[in-house]
Short mmCIF file of N, CA and C in Angstrom, two decimals:
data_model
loop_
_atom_site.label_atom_id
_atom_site.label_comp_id
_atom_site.label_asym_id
_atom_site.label_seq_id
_atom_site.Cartn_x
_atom_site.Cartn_y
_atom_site.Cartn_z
N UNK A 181 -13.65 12.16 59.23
CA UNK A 181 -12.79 11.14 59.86
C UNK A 181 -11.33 11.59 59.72
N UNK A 182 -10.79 11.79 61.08
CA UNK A 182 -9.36 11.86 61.03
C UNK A 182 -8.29 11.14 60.32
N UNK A 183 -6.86 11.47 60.07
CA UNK A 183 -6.30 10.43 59.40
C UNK A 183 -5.85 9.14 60.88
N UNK A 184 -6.02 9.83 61.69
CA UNK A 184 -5.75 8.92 63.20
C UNK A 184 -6.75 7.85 62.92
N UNK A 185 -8.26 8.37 63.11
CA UNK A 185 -9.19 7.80 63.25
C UNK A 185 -9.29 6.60 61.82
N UNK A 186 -8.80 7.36 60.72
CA UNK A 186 -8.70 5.96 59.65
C UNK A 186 -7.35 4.87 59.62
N UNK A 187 -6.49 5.13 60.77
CA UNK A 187 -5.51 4.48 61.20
C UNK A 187 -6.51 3.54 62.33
N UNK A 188 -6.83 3.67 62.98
CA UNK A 188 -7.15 3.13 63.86
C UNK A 188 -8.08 1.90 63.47
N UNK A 189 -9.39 2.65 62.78
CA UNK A 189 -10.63 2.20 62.54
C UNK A 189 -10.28 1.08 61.34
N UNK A 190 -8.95 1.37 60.24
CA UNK A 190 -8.54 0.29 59.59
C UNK A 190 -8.21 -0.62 59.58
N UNK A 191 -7.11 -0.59 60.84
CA UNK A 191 -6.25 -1.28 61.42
C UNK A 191 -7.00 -2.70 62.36
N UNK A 192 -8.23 -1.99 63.10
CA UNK A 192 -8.95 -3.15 63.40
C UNK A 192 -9.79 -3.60 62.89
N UNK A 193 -10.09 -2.88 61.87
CA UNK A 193 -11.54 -3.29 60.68
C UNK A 193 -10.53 -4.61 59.66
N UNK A 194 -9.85 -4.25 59.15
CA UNK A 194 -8.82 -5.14 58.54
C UNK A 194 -7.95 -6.33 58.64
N UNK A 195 -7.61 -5.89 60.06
CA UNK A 195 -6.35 -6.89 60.52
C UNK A 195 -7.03 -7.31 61.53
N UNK A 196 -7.88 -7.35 62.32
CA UNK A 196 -9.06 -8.10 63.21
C UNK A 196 -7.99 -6.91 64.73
N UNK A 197 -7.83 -6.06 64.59
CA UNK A 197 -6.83 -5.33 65.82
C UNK A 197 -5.30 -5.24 65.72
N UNK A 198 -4.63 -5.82 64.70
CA UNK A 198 -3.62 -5.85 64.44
C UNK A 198 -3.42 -3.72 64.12
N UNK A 199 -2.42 -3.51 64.77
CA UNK A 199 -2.07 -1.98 64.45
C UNK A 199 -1.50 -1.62 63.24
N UNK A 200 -0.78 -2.76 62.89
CA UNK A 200 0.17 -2.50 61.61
C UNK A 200 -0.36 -2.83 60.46
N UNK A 201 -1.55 -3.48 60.69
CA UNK A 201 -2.67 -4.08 59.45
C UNK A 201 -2.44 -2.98 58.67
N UNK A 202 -2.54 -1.41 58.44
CA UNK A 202 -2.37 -0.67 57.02
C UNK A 202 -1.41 -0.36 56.59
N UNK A 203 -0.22 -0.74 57.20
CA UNK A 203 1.17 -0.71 57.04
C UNK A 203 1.79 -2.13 55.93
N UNK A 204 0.55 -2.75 56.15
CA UNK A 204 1.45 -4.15 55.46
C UNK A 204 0.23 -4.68 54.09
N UNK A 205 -0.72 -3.82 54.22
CA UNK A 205 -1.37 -3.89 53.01
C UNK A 205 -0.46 -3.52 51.44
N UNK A 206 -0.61 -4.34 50.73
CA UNK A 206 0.26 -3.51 49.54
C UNK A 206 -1.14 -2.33 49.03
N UNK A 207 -0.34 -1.66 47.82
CA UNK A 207 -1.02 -0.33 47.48
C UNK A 207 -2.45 -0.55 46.94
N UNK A 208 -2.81 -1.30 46.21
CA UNK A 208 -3.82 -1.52 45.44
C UNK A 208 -4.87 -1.94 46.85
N UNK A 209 -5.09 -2.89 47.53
CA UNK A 209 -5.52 -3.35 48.88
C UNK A 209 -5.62 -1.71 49.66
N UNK A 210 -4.98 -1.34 50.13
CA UNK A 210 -4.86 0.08 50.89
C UNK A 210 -5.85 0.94 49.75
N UNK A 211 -5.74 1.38 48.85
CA UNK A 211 -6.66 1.93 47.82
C UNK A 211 -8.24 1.54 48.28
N UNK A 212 -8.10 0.31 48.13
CA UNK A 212 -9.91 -0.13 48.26
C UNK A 212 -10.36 0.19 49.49
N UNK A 213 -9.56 -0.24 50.65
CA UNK A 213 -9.65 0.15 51.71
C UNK A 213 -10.26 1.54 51.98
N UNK A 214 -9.30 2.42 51.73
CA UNK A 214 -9.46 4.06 51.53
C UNK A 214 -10.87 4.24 50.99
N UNK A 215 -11.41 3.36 49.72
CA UNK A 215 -12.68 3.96 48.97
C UNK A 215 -14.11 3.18 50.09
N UNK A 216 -13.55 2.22 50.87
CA UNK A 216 -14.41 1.82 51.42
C UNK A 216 -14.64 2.47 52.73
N UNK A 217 -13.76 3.13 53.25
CA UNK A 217 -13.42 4.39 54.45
C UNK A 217 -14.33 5.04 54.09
N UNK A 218 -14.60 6.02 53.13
CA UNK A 218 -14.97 7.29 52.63
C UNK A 218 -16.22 6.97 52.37
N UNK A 219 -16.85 5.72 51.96
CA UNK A 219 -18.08 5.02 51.65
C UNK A 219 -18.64 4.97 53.07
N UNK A 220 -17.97 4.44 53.91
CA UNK A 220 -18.66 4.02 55.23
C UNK A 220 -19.00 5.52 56.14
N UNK A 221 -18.09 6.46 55.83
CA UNK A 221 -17.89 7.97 56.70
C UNK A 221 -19.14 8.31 55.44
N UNK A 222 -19.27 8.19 54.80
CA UNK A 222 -20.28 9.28 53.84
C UNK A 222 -21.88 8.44 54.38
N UNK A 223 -21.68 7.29 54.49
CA UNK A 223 -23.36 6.82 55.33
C UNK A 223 -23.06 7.08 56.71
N UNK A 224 -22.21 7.18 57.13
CA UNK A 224 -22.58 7.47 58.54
C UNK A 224 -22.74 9.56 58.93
N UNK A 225 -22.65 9.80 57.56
CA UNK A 225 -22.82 11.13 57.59
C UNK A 225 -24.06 11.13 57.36
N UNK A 226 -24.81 10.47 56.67
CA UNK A 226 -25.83 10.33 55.92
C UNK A 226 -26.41 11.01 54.43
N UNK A 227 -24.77 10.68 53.76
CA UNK A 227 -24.78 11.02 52.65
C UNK A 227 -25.84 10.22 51.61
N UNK A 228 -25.69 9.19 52.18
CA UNK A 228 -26.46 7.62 50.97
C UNK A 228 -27.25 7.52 52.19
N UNK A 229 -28.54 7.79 52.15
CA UNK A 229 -29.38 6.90 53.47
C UNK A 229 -30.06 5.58 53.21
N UNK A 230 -29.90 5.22 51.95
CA UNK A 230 -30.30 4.60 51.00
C UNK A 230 -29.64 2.88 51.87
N UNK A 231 -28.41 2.89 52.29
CA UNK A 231 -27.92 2.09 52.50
C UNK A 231 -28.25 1.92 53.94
N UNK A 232 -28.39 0.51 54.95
CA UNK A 232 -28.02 0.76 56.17
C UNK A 232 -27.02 0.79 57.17
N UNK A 233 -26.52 2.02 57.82
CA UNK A 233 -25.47 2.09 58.47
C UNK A 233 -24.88 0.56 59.25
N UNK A 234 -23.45 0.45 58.39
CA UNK A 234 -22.66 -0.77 59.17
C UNK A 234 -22.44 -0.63 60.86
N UNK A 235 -22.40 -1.78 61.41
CA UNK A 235 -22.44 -2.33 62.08
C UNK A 235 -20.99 -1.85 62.89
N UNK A 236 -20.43 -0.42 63.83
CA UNK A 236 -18.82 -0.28 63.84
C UNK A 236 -18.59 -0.65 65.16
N UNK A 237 -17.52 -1.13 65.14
CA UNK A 237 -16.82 -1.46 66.68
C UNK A 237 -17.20 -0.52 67.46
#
């Protein structure tokens, strides 16, 4: 996942489409975010198959 693509994909995963949604997260919020990025890109890689792939825009 690009850093575009985790701009994007955050921004409406987060802020319901808001663009600036990762801009106005404070740091700790943006953190979880990030670990939940890398969680969701690692099942959709099919790192964990264990889990079932979310549901993405």
């Amino acid at each position: 996942m690009t850093l575009f693509e985790v701009n994007v994909f955050t921004s409406t995963w987060v802020a319901g489409g808001n663009i600036y949604g990762l801009m106005v997260l404070n740091g700790h919020e943006r953190k979880v975010q990030i670990k939940h990025l890398y969680a969701i890109d690692a099942i959709r890689n099919g790192v964990e198959p264990s889990y079932p792939p979310p549901a993405l825009p």
